[in-house]
Structure formats: structure tokens, C-alpha cells
CSV table of C-alpha atoms and ligand atoms in Angstrom, one decimal:
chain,number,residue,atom,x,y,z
A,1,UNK,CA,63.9,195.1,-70.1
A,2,UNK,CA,63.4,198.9,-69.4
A,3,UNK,CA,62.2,199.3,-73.1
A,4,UNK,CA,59.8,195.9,-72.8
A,5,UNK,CA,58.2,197.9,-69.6
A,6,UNK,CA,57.9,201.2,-71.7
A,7,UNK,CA,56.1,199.7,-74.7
A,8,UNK,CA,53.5,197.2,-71.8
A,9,UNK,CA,52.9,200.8,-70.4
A,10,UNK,CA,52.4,202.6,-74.1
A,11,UNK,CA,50.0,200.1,-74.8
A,12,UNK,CA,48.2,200.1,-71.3
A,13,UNK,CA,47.7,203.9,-71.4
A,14,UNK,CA,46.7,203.9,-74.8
A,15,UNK,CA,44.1,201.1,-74.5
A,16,UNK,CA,42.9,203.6,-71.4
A,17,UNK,CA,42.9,206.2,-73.7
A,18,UNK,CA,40.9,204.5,-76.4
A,19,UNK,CA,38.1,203.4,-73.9
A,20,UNK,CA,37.6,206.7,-72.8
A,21,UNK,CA,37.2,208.4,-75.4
A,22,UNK,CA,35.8,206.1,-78.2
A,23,UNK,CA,35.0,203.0,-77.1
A,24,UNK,CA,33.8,203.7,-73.9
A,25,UNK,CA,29.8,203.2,-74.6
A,26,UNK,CA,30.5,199.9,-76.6
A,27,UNK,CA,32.3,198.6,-73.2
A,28,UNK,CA,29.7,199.7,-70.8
A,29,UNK,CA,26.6,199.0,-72.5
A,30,UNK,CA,24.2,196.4,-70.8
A,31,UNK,CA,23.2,193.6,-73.0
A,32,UNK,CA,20.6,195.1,-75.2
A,33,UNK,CA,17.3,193.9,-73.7
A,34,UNK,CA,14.5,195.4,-76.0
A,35,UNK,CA,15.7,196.1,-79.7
A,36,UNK,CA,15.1,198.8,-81.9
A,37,UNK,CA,11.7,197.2,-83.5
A,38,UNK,CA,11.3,196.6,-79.3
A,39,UNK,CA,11.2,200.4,-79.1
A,40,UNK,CA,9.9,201.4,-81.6
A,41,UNK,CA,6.5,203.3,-82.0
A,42,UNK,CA,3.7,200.3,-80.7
A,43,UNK,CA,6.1,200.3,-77.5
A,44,UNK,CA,5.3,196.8,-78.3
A,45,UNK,CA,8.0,194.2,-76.1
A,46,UNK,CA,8.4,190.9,-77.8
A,47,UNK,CA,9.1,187.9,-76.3
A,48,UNK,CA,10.4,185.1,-78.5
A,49,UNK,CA,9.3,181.8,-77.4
A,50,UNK,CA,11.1,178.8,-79.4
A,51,UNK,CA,10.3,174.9,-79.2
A,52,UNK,CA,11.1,172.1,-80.8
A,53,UNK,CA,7.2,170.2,-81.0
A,54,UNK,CA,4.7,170.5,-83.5
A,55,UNK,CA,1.9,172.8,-82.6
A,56,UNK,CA,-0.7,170.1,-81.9
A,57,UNK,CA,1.0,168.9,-79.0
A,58,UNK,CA,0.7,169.7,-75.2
A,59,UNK,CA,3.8,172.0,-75.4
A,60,UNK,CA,2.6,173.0,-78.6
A,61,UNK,CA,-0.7,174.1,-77.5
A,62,UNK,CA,0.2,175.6,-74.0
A,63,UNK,CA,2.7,178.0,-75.7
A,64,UNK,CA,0.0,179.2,-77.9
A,65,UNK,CA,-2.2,179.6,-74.7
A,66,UNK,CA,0.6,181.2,-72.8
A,67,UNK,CA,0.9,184.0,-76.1
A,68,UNK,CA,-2.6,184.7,-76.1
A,69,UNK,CA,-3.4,185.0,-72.3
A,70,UNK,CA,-0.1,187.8,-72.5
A,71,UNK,CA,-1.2,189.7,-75.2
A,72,UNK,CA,-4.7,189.4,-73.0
A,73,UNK,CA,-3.2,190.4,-69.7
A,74,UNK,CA,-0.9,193.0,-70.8
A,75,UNK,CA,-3.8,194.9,-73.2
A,76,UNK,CA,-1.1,194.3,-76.0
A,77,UNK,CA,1.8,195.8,-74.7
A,78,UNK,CA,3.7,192.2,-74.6
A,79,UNK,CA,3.7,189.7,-77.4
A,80,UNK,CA,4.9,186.6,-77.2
A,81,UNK,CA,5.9,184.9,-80.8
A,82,UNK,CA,6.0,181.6,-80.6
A,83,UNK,CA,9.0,179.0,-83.0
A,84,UNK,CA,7.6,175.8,-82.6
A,85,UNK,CA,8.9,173.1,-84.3
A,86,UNK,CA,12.7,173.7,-84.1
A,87,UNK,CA,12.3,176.3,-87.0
A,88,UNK,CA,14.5,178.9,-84.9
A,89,UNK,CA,16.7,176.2,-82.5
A,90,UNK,CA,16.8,173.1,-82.1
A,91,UNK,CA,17.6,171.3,-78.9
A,92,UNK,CA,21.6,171.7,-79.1
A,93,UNK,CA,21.8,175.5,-79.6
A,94,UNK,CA,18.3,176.6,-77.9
A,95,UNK,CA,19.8,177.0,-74.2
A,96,UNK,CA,22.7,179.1,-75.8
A,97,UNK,CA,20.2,180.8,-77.4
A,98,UNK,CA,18.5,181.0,-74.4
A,99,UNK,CA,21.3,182.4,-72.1
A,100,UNK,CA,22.9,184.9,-75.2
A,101,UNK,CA,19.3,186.5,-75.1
A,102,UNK,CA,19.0,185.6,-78.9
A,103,UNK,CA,15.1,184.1,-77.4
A,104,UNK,CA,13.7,185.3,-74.3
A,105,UNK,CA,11.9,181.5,-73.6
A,106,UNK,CA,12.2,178.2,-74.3
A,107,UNK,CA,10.7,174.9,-72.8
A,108,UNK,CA,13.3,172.2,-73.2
A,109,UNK,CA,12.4,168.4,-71.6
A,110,UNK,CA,14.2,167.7,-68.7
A,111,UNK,CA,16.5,165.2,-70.5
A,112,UNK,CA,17.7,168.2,-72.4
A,113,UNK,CA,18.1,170.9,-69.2
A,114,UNK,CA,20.9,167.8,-67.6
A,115,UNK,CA,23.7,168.9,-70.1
A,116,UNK,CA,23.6,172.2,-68.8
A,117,UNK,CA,22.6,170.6,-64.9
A,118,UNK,CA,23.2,166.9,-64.8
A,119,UNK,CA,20.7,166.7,-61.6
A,120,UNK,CA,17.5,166.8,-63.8
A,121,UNK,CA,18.4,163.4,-64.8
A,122,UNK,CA,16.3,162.7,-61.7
A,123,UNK,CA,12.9,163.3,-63.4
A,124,UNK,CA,14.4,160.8,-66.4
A,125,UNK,CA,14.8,157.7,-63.6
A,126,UNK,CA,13.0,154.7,-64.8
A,127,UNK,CA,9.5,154.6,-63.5
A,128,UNK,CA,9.9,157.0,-61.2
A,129,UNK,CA,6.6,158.5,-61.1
A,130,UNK,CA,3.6,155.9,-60.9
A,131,UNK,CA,0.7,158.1,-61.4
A,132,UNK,CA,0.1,161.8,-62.6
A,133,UNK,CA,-0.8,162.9,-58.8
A,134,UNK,CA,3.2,161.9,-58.2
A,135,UNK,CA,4.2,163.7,-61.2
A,136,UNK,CA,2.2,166.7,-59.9
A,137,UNK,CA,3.2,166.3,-56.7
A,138,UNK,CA,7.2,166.6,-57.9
A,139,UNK,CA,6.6,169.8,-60.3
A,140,UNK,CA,4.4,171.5,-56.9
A,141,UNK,CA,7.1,170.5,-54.3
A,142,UNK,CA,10.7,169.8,-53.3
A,143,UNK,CA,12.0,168.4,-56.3
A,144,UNK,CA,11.2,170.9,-58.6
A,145,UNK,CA,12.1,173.7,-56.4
A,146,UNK,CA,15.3,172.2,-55.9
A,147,UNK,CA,15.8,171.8,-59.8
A,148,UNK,CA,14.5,175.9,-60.4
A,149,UNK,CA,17.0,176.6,-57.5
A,150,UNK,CA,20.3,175.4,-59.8
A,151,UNK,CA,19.4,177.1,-62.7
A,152,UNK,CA,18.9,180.5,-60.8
A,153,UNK,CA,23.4,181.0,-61.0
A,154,UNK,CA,23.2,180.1,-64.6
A,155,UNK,CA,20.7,183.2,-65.4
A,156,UNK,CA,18.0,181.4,-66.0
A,157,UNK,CA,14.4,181.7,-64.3
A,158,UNK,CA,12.5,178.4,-63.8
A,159,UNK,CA,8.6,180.0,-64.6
A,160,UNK,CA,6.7,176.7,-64.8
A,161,UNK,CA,6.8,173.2,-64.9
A,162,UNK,CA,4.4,171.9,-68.2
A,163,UNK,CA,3.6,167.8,-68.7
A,164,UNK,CA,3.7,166.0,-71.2
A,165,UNK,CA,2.8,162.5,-70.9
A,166,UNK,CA,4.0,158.8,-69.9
A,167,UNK,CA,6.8,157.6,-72.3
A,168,UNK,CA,5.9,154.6,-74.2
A,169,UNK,CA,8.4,152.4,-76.3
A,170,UNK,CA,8.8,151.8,-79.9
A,171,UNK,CA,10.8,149.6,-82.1
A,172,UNK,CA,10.7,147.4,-85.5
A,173,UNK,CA,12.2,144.8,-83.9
A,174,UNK,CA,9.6,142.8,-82.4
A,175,UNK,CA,7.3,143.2,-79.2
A,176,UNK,CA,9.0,144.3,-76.3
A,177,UNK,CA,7.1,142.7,-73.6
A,178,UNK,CA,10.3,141.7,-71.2
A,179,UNK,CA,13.7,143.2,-70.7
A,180,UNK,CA,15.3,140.5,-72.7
A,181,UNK,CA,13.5,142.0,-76.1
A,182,UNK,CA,15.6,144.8,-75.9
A,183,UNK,CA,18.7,142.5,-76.1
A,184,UNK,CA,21.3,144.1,-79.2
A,185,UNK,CA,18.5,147.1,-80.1
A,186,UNK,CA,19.7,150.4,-80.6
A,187,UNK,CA,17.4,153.2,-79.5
A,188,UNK,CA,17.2,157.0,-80.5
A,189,UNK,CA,16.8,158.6,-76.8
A,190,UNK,CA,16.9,162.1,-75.3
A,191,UNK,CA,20.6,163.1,-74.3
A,192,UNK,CA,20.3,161.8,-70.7
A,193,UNK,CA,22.6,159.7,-68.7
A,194,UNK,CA,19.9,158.5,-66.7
A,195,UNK,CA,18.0,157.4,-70.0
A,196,UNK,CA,21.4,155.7,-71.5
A,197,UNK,CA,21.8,153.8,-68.2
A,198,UNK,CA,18.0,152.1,-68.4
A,199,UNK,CA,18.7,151.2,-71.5
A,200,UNK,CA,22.4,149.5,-71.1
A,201,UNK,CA,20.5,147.9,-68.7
A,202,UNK,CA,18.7,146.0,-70.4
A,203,UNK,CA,21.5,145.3,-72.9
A,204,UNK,CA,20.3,147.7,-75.2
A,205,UNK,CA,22.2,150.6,-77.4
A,206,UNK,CA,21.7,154.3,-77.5
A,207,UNK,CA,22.1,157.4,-79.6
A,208,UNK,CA,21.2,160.6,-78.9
A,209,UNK,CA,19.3,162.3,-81.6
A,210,UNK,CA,17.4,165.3,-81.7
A,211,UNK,CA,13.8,165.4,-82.0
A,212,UNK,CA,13.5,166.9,-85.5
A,213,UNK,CA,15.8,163.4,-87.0
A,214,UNK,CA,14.2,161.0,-85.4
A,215,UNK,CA,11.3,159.9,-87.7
A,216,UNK,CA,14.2,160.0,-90.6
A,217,UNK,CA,16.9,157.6,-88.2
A,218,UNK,CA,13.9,155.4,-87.9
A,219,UNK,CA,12.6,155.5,-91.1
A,220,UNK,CA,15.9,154.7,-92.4
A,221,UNK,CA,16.9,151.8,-89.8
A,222,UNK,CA,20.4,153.7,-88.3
A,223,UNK,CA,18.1,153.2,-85.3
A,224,UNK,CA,15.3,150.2,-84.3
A,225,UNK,CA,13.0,152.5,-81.9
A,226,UNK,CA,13.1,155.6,-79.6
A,227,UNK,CA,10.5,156.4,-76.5
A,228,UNK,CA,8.5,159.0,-76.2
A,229,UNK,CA,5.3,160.3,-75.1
A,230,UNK,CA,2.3,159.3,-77.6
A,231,UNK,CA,1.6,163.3,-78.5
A,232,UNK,CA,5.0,163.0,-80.0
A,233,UNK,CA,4.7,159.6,-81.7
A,234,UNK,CA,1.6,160.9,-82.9
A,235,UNK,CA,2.6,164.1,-84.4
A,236,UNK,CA,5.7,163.4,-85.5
A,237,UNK,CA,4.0,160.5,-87.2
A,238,UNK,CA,6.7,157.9,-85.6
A,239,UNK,CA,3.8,155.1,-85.8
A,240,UNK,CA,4.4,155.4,-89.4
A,241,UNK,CA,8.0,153.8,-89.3
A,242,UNK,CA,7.4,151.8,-86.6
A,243,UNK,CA,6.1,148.7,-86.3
A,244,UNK,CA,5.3,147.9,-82.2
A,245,UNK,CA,4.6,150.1,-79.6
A,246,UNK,CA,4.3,149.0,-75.8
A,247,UNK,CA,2.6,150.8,-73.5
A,248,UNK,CA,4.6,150.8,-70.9
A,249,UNK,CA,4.7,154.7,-69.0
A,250,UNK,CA,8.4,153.8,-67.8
A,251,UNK,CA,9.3,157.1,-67.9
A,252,UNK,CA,7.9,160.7,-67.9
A,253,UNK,CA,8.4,163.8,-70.7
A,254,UNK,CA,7.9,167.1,-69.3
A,255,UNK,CA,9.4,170.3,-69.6
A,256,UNK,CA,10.4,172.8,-67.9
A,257,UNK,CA,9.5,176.9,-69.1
A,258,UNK,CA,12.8,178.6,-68.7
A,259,UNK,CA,13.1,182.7,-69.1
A,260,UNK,CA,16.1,184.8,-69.7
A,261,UNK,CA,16.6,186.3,-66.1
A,262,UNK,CA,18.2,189.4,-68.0
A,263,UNK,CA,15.4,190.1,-70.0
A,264,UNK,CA,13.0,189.5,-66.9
A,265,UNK,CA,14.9,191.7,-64.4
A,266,UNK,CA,14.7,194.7,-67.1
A,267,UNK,CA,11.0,194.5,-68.1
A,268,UNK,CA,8.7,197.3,-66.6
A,269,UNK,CA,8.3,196.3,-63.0
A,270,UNK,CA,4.1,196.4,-63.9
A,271,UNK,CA,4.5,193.8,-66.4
A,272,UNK,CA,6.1,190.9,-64.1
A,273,UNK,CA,2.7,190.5,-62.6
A,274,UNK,CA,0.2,190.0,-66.3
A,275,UNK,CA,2.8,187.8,-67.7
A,276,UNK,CA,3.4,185.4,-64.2
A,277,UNK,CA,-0.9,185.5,-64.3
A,278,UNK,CA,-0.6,184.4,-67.7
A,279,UNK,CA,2.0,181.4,-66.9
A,280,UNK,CA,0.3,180.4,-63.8
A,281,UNK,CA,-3.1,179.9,-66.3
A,282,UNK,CA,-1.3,178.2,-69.1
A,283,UNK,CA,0.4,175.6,-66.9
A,284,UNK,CA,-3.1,174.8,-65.7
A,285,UNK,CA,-4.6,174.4,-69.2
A,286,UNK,CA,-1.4,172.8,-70.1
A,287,UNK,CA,-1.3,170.1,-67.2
A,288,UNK,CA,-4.7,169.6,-67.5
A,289,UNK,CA,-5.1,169.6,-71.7
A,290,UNK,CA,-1.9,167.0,-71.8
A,291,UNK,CA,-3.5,164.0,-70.4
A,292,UNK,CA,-6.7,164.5,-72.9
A,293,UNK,CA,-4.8,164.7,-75.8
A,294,UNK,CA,-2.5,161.7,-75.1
A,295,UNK,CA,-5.5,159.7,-74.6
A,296,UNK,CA,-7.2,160.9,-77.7
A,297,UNK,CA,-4.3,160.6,-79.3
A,298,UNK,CA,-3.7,157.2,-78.4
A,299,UNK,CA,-7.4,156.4,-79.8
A,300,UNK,CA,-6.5,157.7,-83.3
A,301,UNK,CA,-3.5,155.9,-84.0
A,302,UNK,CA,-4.7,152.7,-82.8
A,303,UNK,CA,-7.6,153.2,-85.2
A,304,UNK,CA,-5.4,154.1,-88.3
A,305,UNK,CA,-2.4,152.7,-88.1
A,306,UNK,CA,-1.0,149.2,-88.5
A,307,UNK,CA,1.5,149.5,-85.6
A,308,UNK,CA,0.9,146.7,-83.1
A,309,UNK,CA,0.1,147.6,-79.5
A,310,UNK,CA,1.1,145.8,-76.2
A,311,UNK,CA,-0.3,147.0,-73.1
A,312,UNK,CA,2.0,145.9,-70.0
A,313,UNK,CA,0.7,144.0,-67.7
A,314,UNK,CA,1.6,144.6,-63.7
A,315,UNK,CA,3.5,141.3,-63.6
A,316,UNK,CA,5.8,142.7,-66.5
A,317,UNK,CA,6.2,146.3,-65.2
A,318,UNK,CA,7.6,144.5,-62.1
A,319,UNK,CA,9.9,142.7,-64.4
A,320,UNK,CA,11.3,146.0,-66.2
A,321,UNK,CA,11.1,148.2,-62.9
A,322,UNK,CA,13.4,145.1,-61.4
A,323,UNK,CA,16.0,145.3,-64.5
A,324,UNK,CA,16.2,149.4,-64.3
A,325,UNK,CA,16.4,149.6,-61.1
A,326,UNK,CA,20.1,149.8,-60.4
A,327,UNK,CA,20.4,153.1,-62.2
A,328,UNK,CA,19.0,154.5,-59.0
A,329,UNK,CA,22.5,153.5,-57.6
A,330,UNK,CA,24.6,154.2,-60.1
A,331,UNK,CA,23.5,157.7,-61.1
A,332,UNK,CA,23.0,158.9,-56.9
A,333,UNK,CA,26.7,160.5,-57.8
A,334,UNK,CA,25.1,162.8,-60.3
A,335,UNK,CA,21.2,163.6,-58.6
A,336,UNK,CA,22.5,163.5,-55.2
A,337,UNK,CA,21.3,161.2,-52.0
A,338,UNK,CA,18.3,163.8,-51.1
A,339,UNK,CA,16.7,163.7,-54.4
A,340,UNK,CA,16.9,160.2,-55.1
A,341,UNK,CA,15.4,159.6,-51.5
A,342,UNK,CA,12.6,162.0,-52.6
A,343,UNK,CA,11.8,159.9,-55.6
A,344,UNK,CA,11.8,156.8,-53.5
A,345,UNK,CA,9.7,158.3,-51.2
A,346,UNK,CA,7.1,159.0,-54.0
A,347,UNK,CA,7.4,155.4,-55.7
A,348,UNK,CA,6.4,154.5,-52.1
A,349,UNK,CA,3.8,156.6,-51.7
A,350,UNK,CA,2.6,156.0,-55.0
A,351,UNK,CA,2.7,152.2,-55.5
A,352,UNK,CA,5.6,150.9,-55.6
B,401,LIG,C1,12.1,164.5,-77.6
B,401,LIG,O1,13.2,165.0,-78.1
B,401,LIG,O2,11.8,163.3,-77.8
B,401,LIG,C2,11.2,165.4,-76.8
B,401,LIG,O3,12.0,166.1,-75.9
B,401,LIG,C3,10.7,166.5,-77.7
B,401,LIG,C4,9.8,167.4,-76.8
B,401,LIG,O4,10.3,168.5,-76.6
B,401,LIG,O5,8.7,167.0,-76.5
């Protein structure tokens, strides 16, 4: 016993030993926040901005915006690179990413930010927002300060909240124009439990792929459709292996601009103010620019492509809201009473 005590306190004062006098900087060291090519002689600071869409796209655009209005604001001293496309992360490893520093911003969809905070499944409820004044009104008030406010422990900073566009439905099966088409489908979705639950709903299967295989699930039949926003069908040129579309705005794809809070905290106090200048003018060119180019969008692949369109009438959107509905109930466990009541309150307000 006496000699299992001597050897614990032979290795305890020789790990004490060691810290001090060699390893001591390696254990004290803050996580390196600028690298060397950081500090080097432009003084340049680089923010690395990775997303999984193509360029074209509201997300796509708005980063590019966001770059440009930095480099403007900050007379060169800040550049933001953008990785669109998934060509540094994809939508598994971004948030890691994201929280090891490896990227200083990313702007996952909400359906993405519930694995790490399985509340933002509230923005993923079926047909929760009616219009795009609701879906403005939930980015500028409660709801998305209350989403911003649980991502604040995880060292994340909420900076903005971009749109997207109304999610429309796709599949080779046949037209989906009431809940019983879905019947036996199986559908590529966002990882979301409030996405999966619309969709058992209407006896329908799911898989959670990411953004970057879908057009080669679809194109190869392991799945019959997916949903998405038309900027997204369109770029990723889904319309192409898909033979109906209904426009049916069930659901809403937006994202939310996350920044590491490290890196943030430790950028030169006078830089906080160009770069949240710059944010606050790309979120308006990016809310603003997403609605156009979903519309024109829209235009161009119903002009060149063979995919057959159905436009839902009211009568049937009462139909689907009446089949999704219960997921309202089901999933209050996960978003919570308050939030779902602040949903409800903007279906109300909004139509519903
Ligand atoms: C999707 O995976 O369908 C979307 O989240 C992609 C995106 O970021 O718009």
C-alpha cells in the first residue's frame, strides 16, 4: 500500500514538474484565434465562411454580399472567404467545425441547428408560417431570440437570421395533390424530427440525407422525392430527376448565420462594429433578394423542364394542414409550450 502511495505521488510531482518547466505554454495556451498567415505581414484577419448551397442561391449570394460589404467596411483589414457548396464541410461535420474554430461561420438551415438544439424544430412545423410578413415577424421577434438565446452556452453567436424560401414537394411517384399520395413514399428530408413526424403522418418514409447526395438518391430511385425550397431544386438541378412538383409552401428553409463566439470575443474591439454593419446589410439584401430569385427561379424551370407542376389549391392546403397537424402535439415535449403557443399565435394572426 505504502509503496502504491509513493509511486501515485512520484508520478503527481513529476507530471507537476513537467508542466512547469516544459509543457507549461502548450497547457496554457488559448485556442489559437488568428494563425500565423492571420499575422502575418497584411495584418490581414480571415474569416472562413463555409456552406453547403451553390453560389446562385439566396444563401449563396448573401454570403458573397456579406464578404464584400466586410472587406468594404473594414478598408481590407477583414476578409471573409467564402466554401460554398460543401467543398470544406458538409452538414454533419460543419457545426464541429464550427465550435473546434476549424471555420469562423457557417449558416446551417434550421433542420440542421436541432441536432445540436432540438428546439429549432419549431421553425420545421408544418405550415407554420402563412406568409413571409410571419416568417419575418419570427426571425425579428421572440422566437428567434429565444432560439439565439440556447446557442449562446454552446459558444456559438446567433448574428442573423437569412430566408430562403417556401418548401415545395417533389416525387416520381405521381402528383401529390392530397395526403393520401404520399401513402408508401420515401422521402430524402433535412435531419429533423419535426420534418420526420409530417411525413409519418401522412404514411410516408424518411431518410435523412445531406444536401450534396440528394440529386444522386433521387436520380438513382433509393428515394422517390425530397422538399425543398425552389432555389435549391433549381440549382441543384433536382427538376431534372424528378418528375412532379407541388407547390405547396408547407414548410419554410431558412438559416440561421452562426459565429465562433471565441473568435468574435478576441477580434480587435474596432472591428465588432464594420463586420455587425456588414451583417445587418447582407440580411437585408439577403431577405429581400430570396423571394426574387425563387420566383424567377420558379419561371425558368417551368419553362424548361418537363417536370409537372401542381399548384395547391386552399381547399387542399386545409386537407394537408388537417393531416400534419398533430405533430404540433406530439413534438410540444421537444419545442416547449411557449414556442409552440407563439407559432399558433402567428398561424392566427396570419390566416389560419
Ligand atoms: C437542404 O439540405 O435541403 C438545405 O438545408 C440546404 C441548404 O442549406 O439550403
Amino acid at each position: 500500500m505504502k509503496s502504491f502511495i509513493g509511486t501515485g505521488l512520484f508520478v503527481v510531482i513529476g507530471l507537476a514538474a513537467a508542466l512547469m518547466i516544459g509543457f507549461y505554454p502548450a497547457f496554457t495556451r488559448t485556442p489559437a484565434v488568428f494563425d500565423d498567415e492571420q499575422s502575418g505581414m497584411s495584418r490581414e484577419i480571415v474569416i472562413k465562411f463555409s456552406h453547403v448551397v451553390a453560389e446562385n442561391t439566396p444563401k449563396g449570394l448573401a454570403a458573397s454580399e456579406f464578404a464584400r460589404l466586410v472587406q468594404e467596411k473594414t478598408n481590407g483589414r477583414v476578409k471573409v472567404e467564402v466554401y460554398p457548396n460543401g467543398v470544406l464541410y458538409t452538414e454533419p461535420n460543419e457545426q464541429e467545425a464550427l465550435l473546434r474554430g476549424s471555420v469562423q461561420m457557417i449558416a446551417p438551415s434550421f433542420s440542421n441547428i436541432s441536432g445540436m438544439s432540438p428546439p429549432w424544430i419549431v421553425m420545421d412545423l408544418p405550415y407554420a408560417f402563412l406568409s413571409n410578413e410571419a416568417v419575418k415577424e419570427a426571425f425579428a421577434g421572440d422566437i428567434g431570440a429565444a432560439l439565439f438565446d440556447k446557442l449562446k452556452s454552446r459558444g456559438i453567436i446567433g448574428m442573423a437570421f437569412w430566408g430562403n424560401g417556401f418548401k415545395q414537394m417533389t416525387s416520381n411517384v405521381g402528383p401529390m395533390v392530397h395526403p393520401a399520395d404520399f401513402k408508401g413514399q420515401r422521402f430524402r428530408i433535412l435531419p429533423s424530427r419535426a420534418i420526420e413526424e409530417y411525413f409519418r403522418l401522412m404514411d410516408a418514409r424518411t431518410f435523412p440525407i445531406p444536401f450534396n447526395d440528394t440529386y444522386r438518391n433521387l436520380e438513382q430511385g433509393t428515394v422517390d422525392g425530397e422538399e425543398n425550397s425552389i432555389s435549391n431544386i433549381y440549382s441543384k438541378k433536382f427538376y431534372q430527376v424528378q418528375k412532379y412538383m407541388t407547390l405547396s409552401n408547407h414548410g419554410y428553409l431558412g438559416y440561421a448565420v452562426l459565429m465562433n463566439k471565441t473568435f468574435w470575443d478576441k477580434l480587435p474591439e474596432e472591428l465588432h462594429a464594420p463586420i455587425l454593419e456588414a451583417m445587418k446589410e447582407a440580411t437585408v439584401f439577403a431577405n429581400e433578394t430570396a423571394i426574387a430569385i425563387n420566383e424567377k427561379q420558379l419561371a425558368e424551370i417551368r419553362s424548361m423542364s418537363g417536370i409537372r407542376i401542381h399548384e395547391q389549391t386552399p381547399e387542399e392546403r386545409r386537407e394537408w394542414m388537417e393531416a400534419m397537424d398533430p405533430a404540433y402535439n406530439r413534438l410540444e415535449p421537444i419545442v416547449g409550450a411557449e414556442l409552440i403557443g407563439k407559432i399558433r399565435e402567428l398561424q392566427r394572426k396570419y390566416g389560419k
